[in-house]
Amino acid sequence: MRPACDRCGSREAIHTIHRTNENLCGECLVQDVRRRVFSLLDRLVEDGDRVAVALSGGKDSSLALYLLAEYQRAERRKFDLMAITVDEGTAYRRSGIEAARELTRRLGVEHVVVGMRDIHGIDVAEIRAILPRRWRRSACTYCGVLRRWAINRVAREEGATKVATGHNLDDVLQTHLMNLARGDVPAMVRSGQGVRSPSPLMVPRIRPLAGVREREVAAAALYLGLPAHFGKCPLTTGMRVGVRRSIDELELAIPGIKEDLLSGLWDLIGEVRTSGAIGVELRSCRLCGEPTTGEICKTCQMKLELQELAHRPLLFPR
Amino acid sequence: MRISELMRELGYHPEAHVPVVNGSPAPERMYLSDGDDVRFVRITVHHPGV
């Protein structure tokens, strides 16, 4: 027997909000998520923008695209919307790409699918196959860096002024805590919402779901029946998994700590940013021309490593 | 039995799994009835003991 929604009191509940201990029906949950996302988008999207959603076909980026399409229809801002999907060449990705195609078709949103192999000359399936045992980086690390480079390049070529990602509150909190643990304060400052890079080649990123927990995203996507792929990539490894587990355990003991921690970190990042203490000087990567702090960008450094392991030349498009 | 109790018994973390009962998401405080079809959608990688 489903309990009644604690907000409307009439419909059956489908989800428990941990921080408030409320049971919500699908309509009230989506309304609550929509309110948080729209209020963030009011600050992040400007008239005349062309927003490219980095669409993997998973629940997070699918809900981000769905809500951006709703926001566009609500006409609070006048902007163009499109979606970009990078095919990393793994079996896991295939169902995500199909879901992405179905969602963009349903929403009538322009969709560009690019192959990692077509852009970089290598894909994740091959990276996984050529990495020696106990190599210093996982396939996951290469995948993330090569994919971000591809999304920025394609977004810029498509005339996008903002790239929207599906990162939710849990993702953003984990990233900040990982950067904090590594002492990488500049990375924390750079990863703010809509932060403009000193280089015009970097398309500013926005995270419409930064105020929505992962489990809320999942419940809303299930309720809305979005054609989204559930579950995380099976190749996921590294520090993030441990950080996630630790925060989740903390959340069980202190409900609401996720929102409190993130809010505290945003304040800290804001203070550091306004103080101007962290500045970066960017130049062009010698190989691909993209902005970097060194002579060769991280993506090209990684591709040089992979080139040696693969014993053949990769692509370094300028 | 409540869904939250079943999740605890099965070792499913409430931050990492969304319960789905008879085809739609369900609140953890819901009491289960005989014949309910209960599934848990894993929403994230959550290796124990990492």
Short mmCIF file of C-alpha atoms in Angstrom, two decimals:
data_model
loop_
_atom_site.label_atom_id
_atom_site.label_comp_id
_atom_site.label_asym_id
_atom_site.label_seq_id
_atom_site.Cartn_x
_atom_site.Cartn_y
_atom_site.Cartn_z
CA MET A 1 0.00 0.00 0.00
CA ARG A 2 1.52 3.28 -1.09
CA PRO A 3 1.34 6.19 1.36
CA ALA A 4 -0.24 9.44 0.16
CA CYS A 5 1.93 12.34 -1.01
CA ASP A 6 2.89 14.59 1.93
CA ARG A 7 2.52 17.71 -0.25
CA CYS A 8 -0.68 17.31 -2.27
CA GLY A 9 -2.24 14.72 0.03
CA SER A 10 -4.17 13.17 -2.84
CA ARG A 11 -1.89 11.16 -5.11
CA GLU A 12 0.14 8.07 -4.17
CA ALA A 13 3.76 8.69 -3.19
CA ILE A 14 6.59 7.34 -5.34
CA HIS A 15 9.67 8.73 -3.61
CA THR A 16 11.05 9.56 -0.16
CA ILE A 17 13.09 12.75 0.15
CA HIS A 18 15.71 11.82 2.76
CA ARG A 19 16.64 15.29 3.97
CA THR A 20 13.04 16.25 4.80
CA ASN A 21 11.70 12.71 5.29
CA GLU A 22 8.77 13.55 2.98
CA ASN A 23 6.98 11.12 0.69
CA LEU A 24 6.21 12.71 -2.67
CA CYS A 25 4.04 11.69 -5.62
CA GLY A 26 5.53 11.82 -9.12
CA GLU A 27 3.91 15.17 -9.96
CA CYS A 28 5.11 16.86 -6.76
CA LEU A 29 8.61 15.38 -7.14
CA VAL A 30 8.97 16.59 -10.73
CA GLN A 31 7.52 19.99 -9.74
CA ASP A 32 10.07 20.27 -6.92
CA VAL A 33 12.96 19.27 -9.21
CA ARG A 34 11.70 21.62 -11.95
CA ARG A 35 11.51 24.56 -9.52
CA ARG A 36 15.14 24.05 -8.41
CA VAL A 37 16.42 23.55 -11.98
CA PHE A 38 14.50 26.50 -13.47
CA SER A 39 15.70 28.84 -10.73
CA LEU A 40 19.30 27.81 -11.49
CA LEU A 41 18.73 28.18 -15.26
CA ASP A 42 17.41 31.72 -14.70
CA ARG A 43 20.95 32.56 -13.56
CA LEU A 44 22.84 30.43 -16.09
CA VAL A 45 21.05 30.86 -19.43
CA GLU A 46 20.93 34.19 -21.29
CA ASP A 47 18.80 35.35 -24.21
CA GLY A 48 20.53 34.44 -27.47
CA ASP A 49 22.43 31.49 -26.01
CA ARG A 50 22.86 28.27 -27.94
CA VAL A 51 22.99 25.54 -25.30
CA ALA A 52 24.53 22.19 -26.25
CA VAL A 53 23.64 19.36 -23.87
CA ALA A 54 26.35 16.73 -23.49
CA LEU A 55 23.93 13.82 -23.83
CA SER A 56 25.16 10.34 -22.93
CA GLY A 57 21.69 8.81 -22.92
CA GLY A 58 21.94 8.11 -19.18
CA LYS A 59 19.31 9.29 -16.70
CA ASP A 60 21.17 12.47 -15.68
CA SER A 61 21.87 14.07 -19.05
CA SER A 62 18.47 12.86 -20.33
CA LEU A 63 16.65 14.64 -17.49
CA ALA A 64 18.84 17.72 -18.00
CA LEU A 65 17.85 17.83 -21.69
CA TYR A 66 14.18 17.18 -20.89
CA LEU A 67 14.06 20.05 -18.36
CA LEU A 68 16.02 22.40 -20.64
CA ALA A 69 13.48 21.69 -23.40
CA GLU A 70 10.68 22.47 -20.91
CA TYR A 71 12.51 25.64 -19.85
CA GLN A 72 12.80 26.66 -23.50
CA ARG A 73 9.07 26.09 -24.05
CA ALA A 74 8.31 28.16 -20.91
CA GLU A 75 10.05 31.08 -22.71
CA ARG A 76 11.75 32.45 -19.59
CA ARG A 77 14.77 32.89 -21.91
CA LYS A 78 15.02 32.81 -25.70
CA PHE A 79 17.75 30.33 -26.63
CA ASP A 80 18.61 27.49 -29.00
CA LEU A 81 18.97 23.95 -27.76
CA MET A 82 20.92 21.03 -29.21
CA ALA A 83 22.50 17.80 -27.98
CA ILE A 84 25.91 16.23 -28.55
CA THR A 85 26.67 12.55 -27.93
CA VAL A 86 30.16 11.08 -28.03
CA ASP A 87 30.29 7.41 -28.99
CA GLU A 88 33.21 6.06 -26.94
CA GLY A 89 33.02 2.72 -28.75
CA THR A 90 32.05 0.48 -25.83
CA ALA A 91 29.24 -2.06 -25.72
CA TYR A 92 27.89 -0.22 -22.65
CA ARG A 93 27.53 2.98 -24.66
CA ARG A 94 25.35 1.49 -27.42
CA SER A 95 22.11 1.38 -25.42
CA GLY A 96 22.81 4.93 -24.20
CA ILE A 97 23.15 6.21 -27.76
CA GLU A 98 19.88 4.57 -28.78
CA ALA A 99 18.16 6.18 -25.77
CA ALA A 100 19.70 9.57 -26.67
CA ARG A 101 18.43 9.29 -30.26
CA GLU A 102 14.93 8.38 -29.06
CA LEU A 103 14.77 11.26 -26.56
CA THR A 104 16.00 13.94 -28.99
CA ARG A 105 13.52 12.65 -31.59
CA ARG A 106 10.66 12.86 -29.06
CA LEU A 107 11.66 16.37 -27.96
CA GLY A 108 12.46 17.58 -31.49
CA VAL A 109 15.97 18.63 -30.47
CA GLU A 110 18.87 18.74 -32.96
CA HIS A 111 21.29 15.89 -32.15
CA VAL A 112 24.90 15.38 -33.23
CA VAL A 113 26.61 12.02 -32.59
CA VAL A 114 30.39 11.92 -32.97
CA GLY A 115 32.68 8.90 -32.68
CA MET A 116 35.66 9.10 -30.33
CA ARG A 117 37.61 7.08 -32.89
CA ASP A 118 36.75 9.55 -35.68
CA ILE A 119 38.03 12.47 -33.58
CA HIS A 120 40.99 11.01 -31.70
CA GLY A 121 41.83 7.92 -33.79
CA ILE A 122 41.19 5.60 -30.86
CA ASP A 123 38.19 4.54 -28.76
CA VAL A 124 37.72 3.27 -25.20
CA ALA A 125 37.42 -0.39 -26.25
CA GLU A 126 40.89 -0.19 -27.78
CA ILE A 127 42.29 1.86 -24.87
CA ARG A 128 41.10 -0.81 -22.48
CA ALA A 129 42.71 -3.52 -24.62
CA ILE A 130 46.14 -1.87 -24.89
CA LEU A 131 46.58 -0.67 -21.29
CA PRO A 132 49.14 -2.85 -19.48
CA ARG A 133 48.18 -4.36 -16.13
CA ARG A 134 48.67 -1.98 -13.20
CA TRP A 135 49.10 0.98 -15.57
CA ARG A 136 49.23 4.37 -13.84
CA ARG A 137 45.90 5.50 -15.30
CA SER A 138 42.61 3.66 -15.81
CA ALA A 139 40.67 3.53 -19.09
CA CYS A 140 38.10 5.67 -17.24
CA THR A 141 40.59 8.55 -16.89
CA TYR A 142 41.45 8.55 -20.61
CA CYS A 143 37.76 8.28 -21.50
CA GLY A 144 36.78 11.32 -19.41
CA VAL A 145 39.55 13.57 -20.73
CA LEU A 146 39.14 12.57 -24.40
CA ARG A 147 35.35 12.89 -24.20
CA ARG A 148 35.46 16.38 -22.61
CA TRP A 149 37.88 17.56 -25.31
CA ALA A 150 35.55 16.21 -28.04
CA ILE A 151 32.46 17.82 -26.53
CA ASN A 152 34.14 21.22 -26.23
CA ARG A 153 35.47 21.04 -29.82
CA VAL A 154 32.15 19.91 -31.35
CA ALA A 155 30.14 22.40 -29.25
CA ARG A 156 32.36 25.25 -30.46
CA GLU A 157 32.11 24.10 -34.09
CA GLU A 158 28.32 23.97 -33.72
CA GLY A 159 28.28 27.56 -32.43
CA ALA A 160 27.25 26.66 -28.85
CA THR A 161 27.70 29.36 -26.21
CA LYS A 162 27.15 27.00 -23.25
CA VAL A 163 27.62 23.28 -22.69
CA ALA A 164 25.11 21.77 -20.26
CA THR A 165 26.10 18.56 -18.53
CA GLY A 166 24.00 16.13 -16.50
CA HIS A 167 26.12 16.36 -13.34
CA ASN A 168 23.87 16.08 -10.32
CA LEU A 169 24.39 17.22 -6.73
CA ASP A 170 26.22 14.00 -5.78
CA ASP A 171 28.60 14.27 -8.78
CA VAL A 172 29.41 17.92 -8.07
CA LEU A 173 29.98 17.30 -4.36
CA GLN A 174 32.25 14.31 -5.05
CA THR A 175 34.30 16.29 -7.57
CA HIS A 176 34.82 19.19 -5.15
CA LEU A 177 35.82 16.87 -2.31
CA MET A 178 38.24 14.98 -4.58
CA ASN A 179 39.84 18.25 -5.70
CA LEU A 180 40.02 19.37 -2.06
CA ALA A 181 41.68 16.09 -1.06
CA ARG A 182 44.26 16.58 -3.84
CA GLY A 183 44.80 20.20 -2.81
CA ASP A 184 43.72 21.30 -6.30
CA VAL A 185 41.99 24.57 -5.41
CA PRO A 186 42.35 26.02 -8.95
CA ALA A 187 40.33 23.06 -10.29
CA MET A 188 37.62 23.75 -7.71
CA VAL A 189 37.46 27.39 -8.78
CA ARG A 190 37.40 26.51 -12.49
CA SER A 191 34.58 24.02 -12.02
CA GLY A 192 32.03 26.63 -10.96
CA GLN A 193 28.77 27.16 -12.86
CA GLY A 194 29.09 28.98 -16.19
CA VAL A 195 32.61 30.17 -15.40
CA ARG A 196 34.12 31.89 -18.41
CA SER A 197 37.60 30.68 -19.24
CA PRO A 198 40.24 33.29 -20.13
CA SER A 199 40.27 31.49 -23.51
CA PRO A 200 37.37 31.99 -25.94
CA LEU A 201 38.05 28.46 -27.18
CA MET A 202 36.59 26.97 -23.99
CA VAL A 203 32.78 26.87 -24.08
CA PRO A 204 31.46 27.70 -20.55
CA ARG A 205 29.85 24.74 -18.77
CA ILE A 206 26.59 24.75 -16.87
CA ARG A 207 25.16 22.00 -14.62
CA PRO A 208 21.37 22.41 -14.43
CA LEU A 209 21.01 19.41 -12.05
CA ALA A 210 23.65 20.60 -9.55
CA GLY A 211 20.92 21.09 -6.93
CA VAL A 212 19.23 17.72 -7.48
CA ARG A 213 20.36 14.49 -5.83
CA GLU A 214 21.13 11.47 -7.98
CA ARG A 215 18.30 9.41 -6.48
CA GLU A 216 15.83 12.25 -7.16
CA VAL A 217 17.06 12.36 -10.77
CA ALA A 218 16.57 8.59 -11.07
CA ALA A 219 13.07 8.62 -9.56
CA ALA A 220 12.00 11.59 -11.73
CA ALA A 221 13.41 9.97 -14.91
CA LEU A 222 11.60 6.70 -14.09
CA TYR A 223 8.35 8.52 -13.33
CA LEU A 224 8.54 10.57 -16.55
CA GLY A 225 9.31 7.42 -18.56
CA LEU A 226 12.35 9.00 -20.20
CA PRO A 227 14.08 6.66 -22.65
CA ALA A 228 17.22 6.76 -20.50
CA HIS A 229 19.90 4.18 -19.87
CA PHE A 230 20.24 3.35 -16.15
CA GLY A 231 23.33 2.25 -14.29
CA LYS A 232 26.85 3.58 -14.42
CA CYS A 233 29.61 2.56 -16.76
CA PRO A 234 31.07 -0.78 -15.60
CA LEU A 235 34.58 0.56 -16.19
CA THR A 236 34.19 3.19 -13.43
CA THR A 237 37.08 2.94 -11.00
CA GLY A 238 39.25 5.12 -8.86
CA MET A 239 38.95 7.61 -6.05
CA ARG A 240 35.39 8.67 -6.89
CA VAL A 241 33.92 5.31 -5.89
CA GLY A 242 35.43 5.55 -2.39
CA VAL A 243 34.48 9.22 -1.96
CA ARG A 244 30.91 8.47 -3.04
CA ARG A 245 30.59 5.63 -0.56
CA SER A 246 31.95 7.73 2.30
CA ILE A 247 29.54 10.61 1.61
CA ASP A 248 26.61 8.20 1.33
CA GLU A 249 27.46 6.67 4.71
CA LEU A 250 27.70 10.16 6.21
CA GLU A 251 24.31 11.01 4.71
CA LEU A 252 22.72 8.01 6.45
CA ALA A 253 24.01 9.30 9.80
CA ILE A 254 23.29 13.00 9.13
CA PRO A 255 20.43 13.45 6.63
CA GLY A 256 20.89 16.61 4.57
CA ILE A 257 24.67 16.74 4.97
CA LYS A 258 25.12 16.56 1.18
CA GLU A 259 23.30 19.85 0.59
CA ASP A 260 25.06 21.47 3.59
CA LEU A 261 28.53 20.37 2.45
CA LEU A 262 27.95 21.55 -1.11
CA SER A 263 26.57 24.88 0.03
CA GLY A 264 29.64 25.40 2.24
CA LEU A 265 31.97 24.52 -0.62
CA TRP A 266 30.19 26.93 -3.01
CA ASP A 267 30.69 29.73 -0.43
CA LEU A 268 34.36 28.84 -0.10
CA ILE A 269 34.85 28.73 -3.89
CA GLY A 270 33.04 32.06 -4.26
CA GLU A 271 35.35 33.67 -1.67
CA VAL A 272 38.49 32.35 -3.39
CA ARG A 273 37.23 33.44 -6.82
CA THR A 274 36.36 36.99 -5.76
CA SER A 275 39.67 37.34 -3.93
CA GLY A 276 41.42 36.80 -7.30
CA ALA A 277 44.00 34.64 -5.53
CA ILE A 278 43.80 31.94 -8.20
CA GLY A 279 44.69 33.05 -11.70
CA VAL A 280 45.70 30.99 -14.70
CA GLU A 281 47.61 31.96 -17.78
CA LEU A 282 46.54 30.01 -20.83
CA ARG A 283 48.34 29.37 -24.09
CA SER A 284 47.64 27.16 -27.10
CA CYS A 285 48.55 23.49 -27.09
CA ARG A 286 51.41 22.90 -29.53
CA LEU A 287 49.64 19.84 -30.98
CA CYS A 288 45.91 20.60 -31.09
CA GLY A 289 45.73 24.36 -30.50
CA GLU A 290 43.29 24.04 -27.59
CA PRO A 291 43.89 26.15 -24.45
CA THR A 292 46.28 24.75 -21.89
CA THR A 293 48.43 25.94 -19.01
CA GLY A 294 51.49 24.08 -20.30
CA GLU A 295 53.04 23.49 -23.71
CA ILE A 296 50.93 20.42 -24.48
CA CYS A 297 47.38 19.96 -23.18
CA LYS A 298 46.41 17.04 -20.97
CA THR A 299 44.41 15.40 -23.77
CA CYS A 300 47.37 15.40 -26.15
CA GLN A 301 49.72 14.21 -23.38
CA MET A 302 47.42 11.25 -22.85
CA LYS A 303 47.15 10.60 -26.58
CA LEU A 304 50.94 10.57 -26.87
CA GLU A 305 51.00 7.88 -24.16
CA LEU A 306 48.31 5.89 -25.97
CA GLN A 307 50.09 6.29 -29.28
CA GLU A 308 53.15 4.57 -27.82
CA LEU A 309 51.05 1.79 -26.34
CA ALA A 310 49.09 1.30 -29.59
CA HIS A 311 52.25 1.40 -31.78
CA ARG A 312 50.51 3.57 -34.37
CA PRO A 313 49.76 7.26 -34.90
CA LEU A 314 46.59 8.79 -33.41
CA LEU A 315 44.74 11.87 -34.66
CA PHE A 316 45.63 15.33 -33.34
CA PRO A 317 43.07 17.55 -35.12
CA ARG A 318 43.80 21.29 -34.95
CA MET B 1 7.38 -5.25 5.82
CA ARG B 2 8.58 -1.83 4.76
CA ILE B 3 10.77 -1.35 1.69
CA SER B 4 13.44 0.31 3.87
CA GLU B 5 13.63 -2.86 6.02
CA LEU B 6 13.92 -5.07 2.95
CA MET B 7 16.70 -2.85 1.58
CA ARG B 8 18.58 -3.11 4.86
CA GLU B 9 18.21 -6.90 4.85
CA LEU B 10 19.41 -7.22 1.27
CA GLY B 11 22.27 -4.76 1.79
CA TYR B 12 21.00 -2.21 -0.75
CA HIS B 13 22.14 1.31 0.06
CA PRO B 14 19.23 3.79 -0.07
CA GLU B 15 21.44 6.43 -1.71
CA ALA B 16 22.52 4.01 -4.45
CA HIS B 17 19.28 2.17 -5.31
CA VAL B 18 15.77 3.28 -6.21
CA PRO B 19 13.00 0.80 -5.29
CA VAL B 20 10.47 0.04 -8.03
CA VAL B 21 7.23 -1.69 -6.99
CA ASN B 22 4.81 -3.04 -9.59
CA GLY B 23 6.51 -1.03 -12.29
CA SER B 24 6.74 2.39 -10.68
CA PRO B 25 9.19 4.00 -8.25
CA ALA B 26 8.20 3.63 -4.61
CA PRO B 27 8.88 5.48 -1.34
CA GLU B 28 11.01 3.60 1.18
CA ARG B 29 8.36 3.96 3.89
CA MET B 30 5.86 1.96 1.82
CA TYR B 31 4.61 -1.32 3.32
CA LEU B 32 4.79 -4.25 0.92
CA SER B 33 1.82 -6.56 0.28
CA ASP B 34 1.68 -10.18 -0.82
CA GLY B 35 2.28 -10.49 -4.55
CA ASP B 36 4.06 -7.14 -4.98
CA ASP B 37 6.74 -7.20 -7.66
CA VAL B 38 9.76 -5.45 -6.09
CA ARG B 39 12.89 -4.47 -8.00
CA PHE B 40 15.81 -2.22 -7.16
CA VAL B 41 17.32 -0.02 -9.83
CA ARG B 42 20.99 0.50 -9.13
CA ILE B 43 21.66 4.13 -9.93
CA THR B 44 25.35 4.19 -9.24
CA VAL B 45 28.46 2.11 -8.76
CA HIS B 46 28.76 1.54 -5.02
CA HIS B 47 31.40 -1.10 -4.37
CA PRO B 48 31.47 -2.13 -0.73
CA GLY B 49 34.72 -1.92 1.16
CA VAL B 50 36.51 0.45 -1.22
#
